[in-house]
Amino acid sequence: MNSKRARMNYKLFPQTLESNYDFEFMGTDDVIELATVMLNSLKDTSEDRDETLGDVIQEIVSVIGGSFAPFISDASYQIILNGEIASAIMISYYEGYPLMSEIFTKKKYQNLGMASYIIKKSVNSLLDMGYKNLILNVDIDNYAAINLYRKIGFEVNEIVL
């Protein structure tokens, strides 16, 4: 099932980081745990497509491995809390711009500001690399995500299938 997605754009500017979460860069050793957290975060949301763990592993491998688009590892992070991955963001280079290809937070850690924090951390890294914009695509029915992105400063550019 394909739903409509909004393409959103954000003009980068330096962000103040107010949280003290521990973060790490991600790698192929993290794929299974990342996929488990991503699957957990999608459950019972508008973006739940009944994907299996195998489907999500394949998706993450394509992002981190660069087969989807070149992976920008220096702007992609995971937050580690209580010894586990709590939240992650993956940035790729797509159609001339950095693209937030994945962002997710484990359900038990949602609403703690992690998504905002990790986006801001990535924004600062992208600025340091010389980028000026960040784009993302989001399901138009994912109101919580759209509200978060708008609060940060993203604007809807177009609706795509």
Short mmCIF file of N, CA and C in Angstrom, two decimals:
data_model
loop_
_atom_site.label_atom_id
_atom_site.label_comp_id
_atom_site.label_asym_id
_atom_site.label_seq_id
_atom_site.Cartn_x
_atom_site.Cartn_y
_atom_site.Cartn_z
N MET A 1 0.85 -1.18 0.00
CA MET A 1 0.00 0.00 0.00
C MET A 1 0.89 1.24 0.00
N ASN A 2 0.71 2.08 -1.00
CA ASN A 2 1.45 3.33 -1.05
C ASN A 2 0.55 4.45 -0.58
N SER A 3 1.05 5.24 0.34
CA SER A 3 0.28 6.39 0.79
C SER A 3 1.01 7.64 0.33
N LYS A 4 0.33 8.75 0.45
CA LYS A 4 0.96 10.01 0.06
C LYS A 4 1.96 10.43 1.11
N ARG A 5 3.03 11.03 0.64
CA ARG A 5 4.09 11.50 1.51
C ARG A 5 4.34 12.96 1.23
N ALA A 6 4.71 13.68 2.25
CA ALA A 6 5.07 15.08 2.10
C ALA A 6 6.59 15.18 2.02
N ARG A 7 7.07 15.93 1.07
CA ARG A 7 8.51 16.26 1.01
C ARG A 7 8.68 17.56 1.77
N MET A 8 9.54 17.53 2.78
CA MET A 8 9.77 18.71 3.61
C MET A 8 11.23 19.15 3.48
N ASN A 9 11.45 20.45 3.58
CA ASN A 9 12.77 21.04 3.44
C ASN A 9 13.08 21.88 4.67
N TYR A 10 14.37 21.89 5.02
CA TYR A 10 14.81 22.68 6.16
C TYR A 10 16.10 23.39 5.79
N LYS A 11 16.09 24.70 5.90
CA LYS A 11 17.30 25.48 5.69
C LYS A 11 18.10 25.43 6.99
N LEU A 12 19.30 24.89 6.92
CA LEU A 12 20.10 24.63 8.10
C LEU A 12 20.63 25.91 8.75
N PHE A 13 20.62 25.92 10.06
CA PHE A 13 21.30 26.95 10.84
C PHE A 13 21.74 26.30 12.15
N PRO A 14 22.76 26.85 12.80
CA PRO A 14 23.31 26.21 14.01
C PRO A 14 22.24 25.99 15.09
N GLN A 15 22.33 24.83 15.71
CA GLN A 15 21.37 24.43 16.73
C GLN A 15 22.04 24.38 18.10
N THR A 16 21.31 24.79 19.12
CA THR A 16 21.77 24.64 20.49
C THR A 16 21.27 23.30 21.00
N LEU A 17 22.18 22.52 21.55
CA LEU A 17 21.82 21.20 22.07
C LEU A 17 21.68 21.32 23.58
N GLU A 18 20.46 21.09 24.06
CA GLU A 18 20.16 21.28 25.48
C GLU A 18 20.13 19.98 26.27
N SER A 19 20.20 18.84 25.59
CA SER A 19 20.14 17.55 26.27
C SER A 19 21.53 16.95 26.37
N ASN A 20 21.67 16.00 27.26
CA ASN A 20 22.96 15.34 27.45
C ASN A 20 22.89 13.85 27.13
N TYR A 21 22.20 13.50 26.07
CA TYR A 21 22.13 12.09 25.69
C TYR A 21 23.49 11.62 25.18
N ASP A 22 23.81 10.37 25.42
CA ASP A 22 25.00 9.76 24.84
C ASP A 22 24.65 9.30 23.43
N PHE A 23 25.51 9.62 22.50
CA PHE A 23 25.25 9.18 21.14
C PHE A 23 26.50 8.54 20.57
N GLU A 24 26.30 7.75 19.54
CA GLU A 24 27.39 7.08 18.85
C GLU A 24 27.09 7.11 17.36
N PHE A 25 28.14 6.98 16.57
CA PHE A 25 27.95 6.74 15.14
C PHE A 25 27.50 5.30 15.00
N MET A 26 26.84 4.98 13.90
CA MET A 26 26.34 3.62 13.71
C MET A 26 27.14 2.92 12.63
N GLY A 27 27.07 1.61 12.68
CA GLY A 27 27.76 0.81 11.67
C GLY A 27 27.02 -0.48 11.41
N THR A 28 27.61 -1.32 10.60
CA THR A 28 26.94 -2.57 10.23
C THR A 28 26.74 -3.51 11.41
N ASP A 29 27.55 -3.37 12.45
CA ASP A 29 27.37 -4.21 13.65
C ASP A 29 26.07 -3.88 14.38
N ASP A 30 25.50 -2.72 14.11
CA ASP A 30 24.31 -2.26 14.81
C ASP A 30 23.00 -2.58 14.07
N VAL A 31 23.10 -3.19 12.89
CA VAL A 31 21.93 -3.32 12.02
C VAL A 31 20.77 -4.06 12.68
N ILE A 32 21.02 -5.17 13.31
CA ILE A 32 19.90 -5.95 13.88
C ILE A 32 19.22 -5.17 15.00
N GLU A 33 20.01 -4.57 15.90
CA GLU A 33 19.40 -3.79 16.98
C GLU A 33 18.67 -2.56 16.41
N LEU A 34 19.27 -1.89 15.42
CA LEU A 34 18.60 -0.74 14.79
C LEU A 34 17.27 -1.17 14.18
N ALA A 35 17.27 -2.30 13.49
CA ALA A 35 16.04 -2.79 12.84
C ALA A 35 14.98 -3.13 13.89
N THR A 36 15.39 -3.72 14.99
CA THR A 36 14.45 -4.06 16.06
C THR A 36 13.82 -2.79 16.64
N VAL A 37 14.64 -1.76 16.87
CA VAL A 37 14.13 -0.49 17.40
C VAL A 37 13.22 0.18 16.38
N MET A 38 13.62 0.18 15.11
CA MET A 38 12.79 0.80 14.07
C MET A 38 11.43 0.10 13.97
N LEU A 39 11.44 -1.23 13.97
CA LEU A 39 10.19 -1.98 13.89
C LEU A 39 9.30 -1.66 15.10
N ASN A 40 9.90 -1.57 16.27
CA ASN A 40 9.17 -1.22 17.49
C ASN A 40 8.55 0.17 17.36
N SER A 41 9.30 1.11 16.81
CA SER A 41 8.81 2.50 16.72
C SER A 41 7.68 2.65 15.71
N LEU A 42 7.65 1.80 14.70
CA LEU A 42 6.62 1.90 13.66
C LEU A 42 5.31 1.21 14.04
N LYS A 43 5.37 0.28 14.99
CA LYS A 43 4.19 -0.51 15.35
C LYS A 43 3.02 0.39 15.74
N ASP A 44 1.88 0.12 15.10
CA ASP A 44 0.62 0.82 15.38
C ASP A 44 0.66 2.32 15.03
N THR A 45 1.49 2.69 14.07
CA THR A 45 1.50 4.07 13.58
C THR A 45 1.01 4.08 12.14
N SER A 46 0.84 5.27 11.58
CA SER A 46 0.41 5.39 10.19
C SER A 46 1.46 4.85 9.22
N GLU A 47 2.69 4.67 9.69
CA GLU A 47 3.75 4.17 8.82
C GLU A 47 4.03 2.69 9.03
N ASP A 48 3.17 2.01 9.80
CA ASP A 48 3.28 0.57 10.02
C ASP A 48 2.79 -0.13 8.76
N ARG A 49 3.69 -0.80 8.07
CA ARG A 49 3.36 -1.49 6.82
C ARG A 49 3.43 -3.01 6.98
N ASP A 50 3.31 -3.49 8.22
CA ASP A 50 3.40 -4.92 8.51
C ASP A 50 4.70 -5.52 8.00
N GLU A 51 5.78 -4.75 8.08
CA GLU A 51 7.08 -5.24 7.66
C GLU A 51 7.60 -6.24 8.68
N THR A 52 8.37 -7.18 8.20
CA THR A 52 9.02 -8.14 9.09
C THR A 52 10.37 -7.58 9.53
N LEU A 53 10.97 -8.22 10.52
CA LEU A 53 12.30 -7.82 10.95
C LEU A 53 13.27 -7.93 9.77
N GLY A 54 13.11 -8.96 8.97
CA GLY A 54 13.97 -9.13 7.79
C GLY A 54 13.83 -7.99 6.81
N ASP A 55 12.59 -7.52 6.59
CA ASP A 55 12.36 -6.38 5.70
C ASP A 55 13.09 -5.13 6.20
N VAL A 56 12.99 -4.88 7.50
CA VAL A 56 13.59 -3.68 8.08
C VAL A 56 15.11 -3.80 8.10
N ILE A 57 15.63 -4.99 8.36
CA ILE A 57 17.08 -5.20 8.30
C ILE A 57 17.57 -4.86 6.89
N GLN A 58 16.87 -5.36 5.89
CA GLN A 58 17.25 -5.10 4.50
C GLN A 58 17.22 -3.59 4.19
N GLU A 59 16.21 -2.90 4.70
CA GLU A 59 16.10 -1.45 4.48
C GLU A 59 17.27 -0.71 5.12
N ILE A 60 17.60 -1.06 6.35
CA ILE A 60 18.70 -0.39 7.05
C ILE A 60 20.03 -0.71 6.39
N VAL A 61 20.23 -1.95 5.97
CA VAL A 61 21.46 -2.32 5.27
C VAL A 61 21.60 -1.51 3.99
N SER A 62 20.48 -1.28 3.28
CA SER A 62 20.56 -0.50 2.03
C SER A 62 20.92 0.96 2.31
N VAL A 63 20.47 1.49 3.46
CA VAL A 63 20.81 2.87 3.80
C VAL A 63 22.26 2.97 4.26
N ILE A 64 22.64 2.17 5.26
CA ILE A 64 24.00 2.24 5.80
C ILE A 64 25.03 1.80 4.75
N GLY A 65 24.67 0.82 3.95
CA GLY A 65 25.59 0.31 2.93
C GLY A 65 25.70 1.21 1.71
N GLY A 66 24.79 2.18 1.60
CA GLY A 66 24.87 3.12 0.49
C GLY A 66 24.23 2.66 -0.80
N SER A 67 23.53 1.52 -0.81
CA SER A 67 22.90 1.09 -2.06
C SER A 67 21.64 1.90 -2.36
N PHE A 68 21.03 2.49 -1.33
CA PHE A 68 19.89 3.39 -1.53
C PHE A 68 20.39 4.72 -2.10
N ALA A 69 21.35 5.30 -1.44
CA ALA A 69 21.99 6.57 -1.82
C ALA A 69 23.24 6.66 -0.95
N PRO A 70 24.21 7.50 -1.32
CA PRO A 70 25.40 7.60 -0.47
C PRO A 70 25.04 7.97 0.97
N PHE A 71 25.55 7.19 1.90
CA PHE A 71 25.27 7.35 3.33
C PHE A 71 26.22 8.40 3.91
N ILE A 72 25.67 9.37 4.65
CA ILE A 72 26.50 10.38 5.30
C ILE A 72 26.68 9.95 6.75
N SER A 73 27.67 9.12 6.98
CA SER A 73 27.86 8.53 8.31
C SER A 73 28.21 9.57 9.37
N ASP A 74 28.89 10.66 8.96
CA ASP A 74 29.29 11.67 9.94
C ASP A 74 28.14 12.55 10.42
N ALA A 75 26.94 12.35 9.90
CA ALA A 75 25.76 13.08 10.36
C ALA A 75 24.66 12.12 10.81
N SER A 76 24.99 10.84 10.93
CA SER A 76 24.03 9.81 11.31
C SER A 76 24.41 9.29 12.69
N TYR A 77 23.45 9.30 13.60
CA TYR A 77 23.73 8.99 14.99
C TYR A 77 22.70 8.04 15.59
N GLN A 78 23.08 7.44 16.70
CA GLN A 78 22.14 6.70 17.53
C GLN A 78 22.36 7.16 18.97
N ILE A 79 21.25 7.29 19.68
CA ILE A 79 21.31 7.62 21.11
C ILE A 79 21.28 6.32 21.88
N ILE A 80 22.22 6.18 22.78
CA ILE A 80 22.30 5.00 23.64
C ILE A 80 21.81 5.39 25.03
N LEU A 81 20.82 4.68 25.52
CA LEU A 81 20.27 4.94 26.84
C LEU A 81 20.06 3.60 27.54
N ASN A 82 20.52 3.50 28.76
CA ASN A 82 20.41 2.25 29.52
C ASN A 82 21.01 1.06 28.75
N GLY A 83 22.10 1.32 28.03
CA GLY A 83 22.81 0.26 27.33
C GLY A 83 22.16 -0.23 26.05
N GLU A 84 21.14 0.48 25.57
CA GLU A 84 20.48 0.05 24.34
C GLU A 84 20.25 1.24 23.41
N ILE A 85 20.04 0.94 22.13
CA ILE A 85 19.72 1.99 21.18
C ILE A 85 18.31 2.48 21.48
N ALA A 86 18.19 3.77 21.76
CA ALA A 86 16.89 4.36 22.07
C ALA A 86 16.32 5.11 20.88
N SER A 87 17.21 5.73 20.08
CA SER A 87 16.77 6.54 18.95
C SER A 87 17.89 6.57 17.93
N ALA A 88 17.53 6.78 16.66
CA ALA A 88 18.55 6.82 15.61
C ALA A 88 18.09 7.71 14.47
N ILE A 89 19.07 8.27 13.77
CA ILE A 89 18.82 9.06 12.57
C ILE A 89 19.85 8.64 11.53
N MET A 90 19.40 8.47 10.30
CA MET A 90 20.28 8.10 9.20
C MET A 90 20.12 9.14 8.09
N ILE A 91 21.25 9.69 7.69
CA ILE A 91 21.26 10.73 6.67
C ILE A 91 21.96 10.19 5.42
N SER A 92 21.33 10.38 4.28
CA SER A 92 21.89 9.98 2.99
C SER A 92 22.00 11.21 2.10
N TYR A 93 22.74 11.09 1.02
CA TYR A 93 22.86 12.17 0.04
C TYR A 93 22.00 11.77 -1.16
N TYR A 94 20.91 12.49 -1.38
CA TYR A 94 19.92 12.09 -2.38
C TYR A 94 19.48 13.30 -3.20
N GLU A 95 19.59 13.16 -4.51
CA GLU A 95 19.16 14.21 -5.45
C GLU A 95 19.76 15.57 -5.11
N GLY A 96 21.04 15.58 -4.72
CA GLY A 96 21.75 16.83 -4.48
C GLY A 96 21.64 17.41 -3.08
N TYR A 97 20.96 16.71 -2.18
CA TYR A 97 20.76 17.22 -0.81
C TYR A 97 20.91 16.10 0.20
N PRO A 98 21.29 16.46 1.43
CA PRO A 98 21.18 15.48 2.51
C PRO A 98 19.70 15.15 2.73
N LEU A 99 19.41 13.88 2.89
CA LEU A 99 18.06 13.39 3.11
C LEU A 99 18.01 12.64 4.43
N MET A 100 17.07 13.00 5.29
CA MET A 100 16.84 12.24 6.50
C MET A 100 16.10 10.98 6.05
N SER A 101 16.87 9.91 5.79
CA SER A 101 16.25 8.71 5.24
C SER A 101 15.54 7.89 6.30
N GLU A 102 16.02 7.93 7.53
CA GLU A 102 15.37 7.21 8.63
C GLU A 102 15.54 8.01 9.92
N ILE A 103 14.50 8.03 10.72
CA ILE A 103 14.58 8.53 12.09
C ILE A 103 13.53 7.76 12.89
N PHE A 104 13.93 7.28 14.05
CA PHE A 104 12.99 6.52 14.87
C PHE A 104 13.46 6.49 16.31
N THR A 105 12.50 6.31 17.21
CA THR A 105 12.76 6.22 18.64
C THR A 105 11.95 5.05 19.19
N LYS A 106 12.59 4.22 19.97
CA LYS A 106 11.93 3.09 20.61
C LYS A 106 10.74 3.61 21.42
N LYS A 107 9.62 2.92 21.36
CA LYS A 107 8.38 3.40 21.98
C LYS A 107 8.57 3.82 23.45
N LYS A 108 9.29 3.03 24.24
CA LYS A 108 9.41 3.36 25.66
C LYS A 108 10.22 4.63 25.91
N TYR A 109 10.90 5.15 24.87
CA TYR A 109 11.67 6.37 25.02
C TYR A 109 11.07 7.56 24.27
N GLN A 110 9.90 7.36 23.67
CA GLN A 110 9.29 8.45 22.92
C GLN A 110 8.81 9.55 23.86
N ASN A 111 8.69 10.74 23.32
CA ASN A 111 8.23 11.94 24.05
C ASN A 111 9.21 12.42 25.12
N LEU A 112 10.50 12.11 24.93
CA LEU A 112 11.54 12.60 25.82
C LEU A 112 12.44 13.62 25.13
N GLY A 113 12.10 13.99 23.90
CA GLY A 113 12.88 14.98 23.16
C GLY A 113 14.05 14.41 22.37
N MET A 114 14.15 13.10 22.31
CA MET A 114 15.28 12.50 21.60
C MET A 114 15.29 12.80 20.11
N ALA A 115 14.13 12.73 19.47
CA ALA A 115 14.09 12.99 18.03
C ALA A 115 14.54 14.40 17.72
N SER A 116 14.07 15.37 18.48
CA SER A 116 14.51 16.76 18.28
C SER A 116 16.01 16.89 18.48
N TYR A 117 16.51 16.28 19.54
CA TYR A 117 17.92 16.36 19.86
C TYR A 117 18.78 15.76 18.74
N ILE A 118 18.40 14.58 18.29
CA ILE A 118 19.23 13.89 17.30
C ILE A 118 19.17 14.60 15.94
N ILE A 119 18.02 15.19 15.62
CA ILE A 119 17.93 15.99 14.38
C ILE A 119 18.86 17.20 14.50
N LYS A 120 18.81 17.88 15.63
CA LYS A 120 19.67 19.06 15.83
C LYS A 120 21.15 18.68 15.77
N LYS A 121 21.51 17.54 16.35
CA LYS A 121 22.89 17.07 16.28
C LYS A 121 23.30 16.84 14.83
N SER A 122 22.44 16.22 14.05
CA SER A 122 22.73 15.99 12.63
C SER A 122 22.83 17.30 11.86
N VAL A 123 21.93 18.25 12.16
CA VAL A 123 21.96 19.56 11.51
C VAL A 123 23.32 20.22 11.73
N ASN A 124 23.80 20.23 12.96
CA ASN A 124 25.11 20.84 13.24
C ASN A 124 26.23 20.14 12.48
N SER A 125 26.17 18.83 12.39
CA SER A 125 27.19 18.08 11.65
C SER A 125 27.12 18.41 10.16
N LEU A 126 25.91 18.49 9.61
CA LEU A 126 25.76 18.82 8.19
C LEU A 126 26.28 20.23 7.90
N LEU A 127 26.00 21.16 8.80
CA LEU A 127 26.53 22.53 8.64
C LEU A 127 28.05 22.51 8.63
N ASP A 128 28.65 21.76 9.54
CA ASP A 128 30.10 21.65 9.59
C ASP A 128 30.68 21.09 8.29
N MET A 129 29.90 20.28 7.58
CA MET A 129 30.33 19.69 6.31
C MET A 129 30.06 20.62 5.12
N GLY A 130 29.37 21.75 5.39
CA GLY A 130 29.13 22.72 4.33
C GLY A 130 27.76 22.63 3.66
N TYR A 131 26.89 21.77 4.15
CA TYR A 131 25.55 21.67 3.58
C TYR A 131 24.67 22.82 4.05
N LYS A 132 23.67 23.17 3.24
CA LYS A 132 22.79 24.29 3.54
C LYS A 132 21.34 23.88 3.79
N ASN A 133 20.95 22.68 3.32
CA ASN A 133 19.57 22.22 3.43
C ASN A 133 19.52 20.75 3.83
N LEU A 134 18.38 20.36 4.37
CA LEU A 134 18.09 18.97 4.70
C LEU A 134 16.67 18.70 4.24
N ILE A 135 16.45 17.57 3.59
CA ILE A 135 15.11 17.21 3.15
C ILE A 135 14.69 15.90 3.82
N LEU A 136 13.39 15.66 3.81
CA LEU A 136 12.83 14.40 4.30
C LEU A 136 11.51 14.16 3.62
N ASN A 137 11.08 12.91 3.65
CA ASN A 137 9.76 12.51 3.17
C ASN A 137 9.04 11.86 4.33
N VAL A 138 7.78 12.24 4.55
CA VAL A 138 7.03 11.71 5.67
C VAL A 138 5.60 11.40 5.23
N ASP A 139 5.03 10.33 5.74
CA ASP A 139 3.64 9.96 5.47
C ASP A 139 2.75 11.12 5.92
N ILE A 140 1.84 11.56 5.05
CA ILE A 140 1.02 12.73 5.40
C ILE A 140 0.07 12.45 6.56
N ASP A 141 -0.13 11.18 6.91
CA ASP A 141 -0.97 10.84 8.05
C ASP A 141 -0.18 10.73 9.35
N ASN A 142 1.12 10.93 9.28
CA ASN A 142 1.96 10.85 10.48
C ASN A 142 2.03 12.25 11.11
N TYR A 143 0.92 12.61 11.75
CA TYR A 143 0.75 13.97 12.28
C TYR A 143 1.80 14.32 13.35
N ALA A 144 2.13 13.36 14.19
CA ALA A 144 3.12 13.63 15.25
C ALA A 144 4.47 14.00 14.63
N ALA A 145 4.90 13.24 13.62
CA ALA A 145 6.18 13.53 12.98
C ALA A 145 6.14 14.87 12.26
N ILE A 146 5.07 15.12 11.52
CA ILE A 146 4.96 16.39 10.79
C ILE A 146 4.99 17.57 11.77
N ASN A 147 4.28 17.44 12.88
CA ASN A 147 4.29 18.52 13.88
C ASN A 147 5.70 18.73 14.45
N LEU A 148 6.41 17.65 14.73
CA LEU A 148 7.78 17.75 15.22
C LEU A 148 8.65 18.47 14.19
N TYR A 149 8.58 18.04 12.94
CA TYR A 149 9.42 18.64 11.91
C TYR A 149 9.09 20.12 11.71
N ARG A 150 7.82 20.46 11.75
CA ARG A 150 7.44 21.88 11.62
C ARG A 150 7.95 22.70 12.80
N LYS A 151 7.88 22.13 13.99
CA LYS A 151 8.36 22.82 15.19
C LYS A 151 9.86 23.13 15.06
N ILE A 152 10.59 22.21 14.45
CA ILE A 152 12.03 22.41 14.25
C ILE A 152 12.28 23.45 13.15
N GLY A 153 11.35 23.56 12.19
CA GLY A 153 11.52 24.55 11.13
C GLY A 153 11.40 24.00 9.72
N PHE A 154 11.09 22.71 9.58
CA PHE A 154 10.88 22.14 8.25
C PHE A 154 9.61 22.72 7.65
N GLU A 155 9.61 22.87 6.33
CA GLU A 155 8.43 23.33 5.60
C GLU A 155 8.08 22.33 4.53
N VAL A 156 6.78 22.14 4.29
CA VAL A 156 6.32 21.22 3.25
C VAL A 156 6.59 21.85 1.89
N ASN A 157 7.27 21.09 1.03
CA ASN A 157 7.53 21.55 -0.34
C ASN A 157 6.51 21.02 -1.31
N GLU A 158 6.18 19.71 -1.20
CA GLU A 158 5.27 19.08 -2.14
C GLU A 158 4.73 17.80 -1.55
N ILE A 159 3.68 17.31 -2.15
CA ILE A 159 3.13 15.99 -1.78
C ILE A 159 3.53 15.03 -2.90
N VAL A 160 4.08 13.89 -2.53
CA VAL A 160 4.52 12.90 -3.50
C VAL A 160 3.86 11.56 -3.17
N LEU A 161 3.80 10.70 -4.16
CA LEU A 161 3.22 9.36 -3.91
C LEU A 161 4.27 8.44 -3.34
#
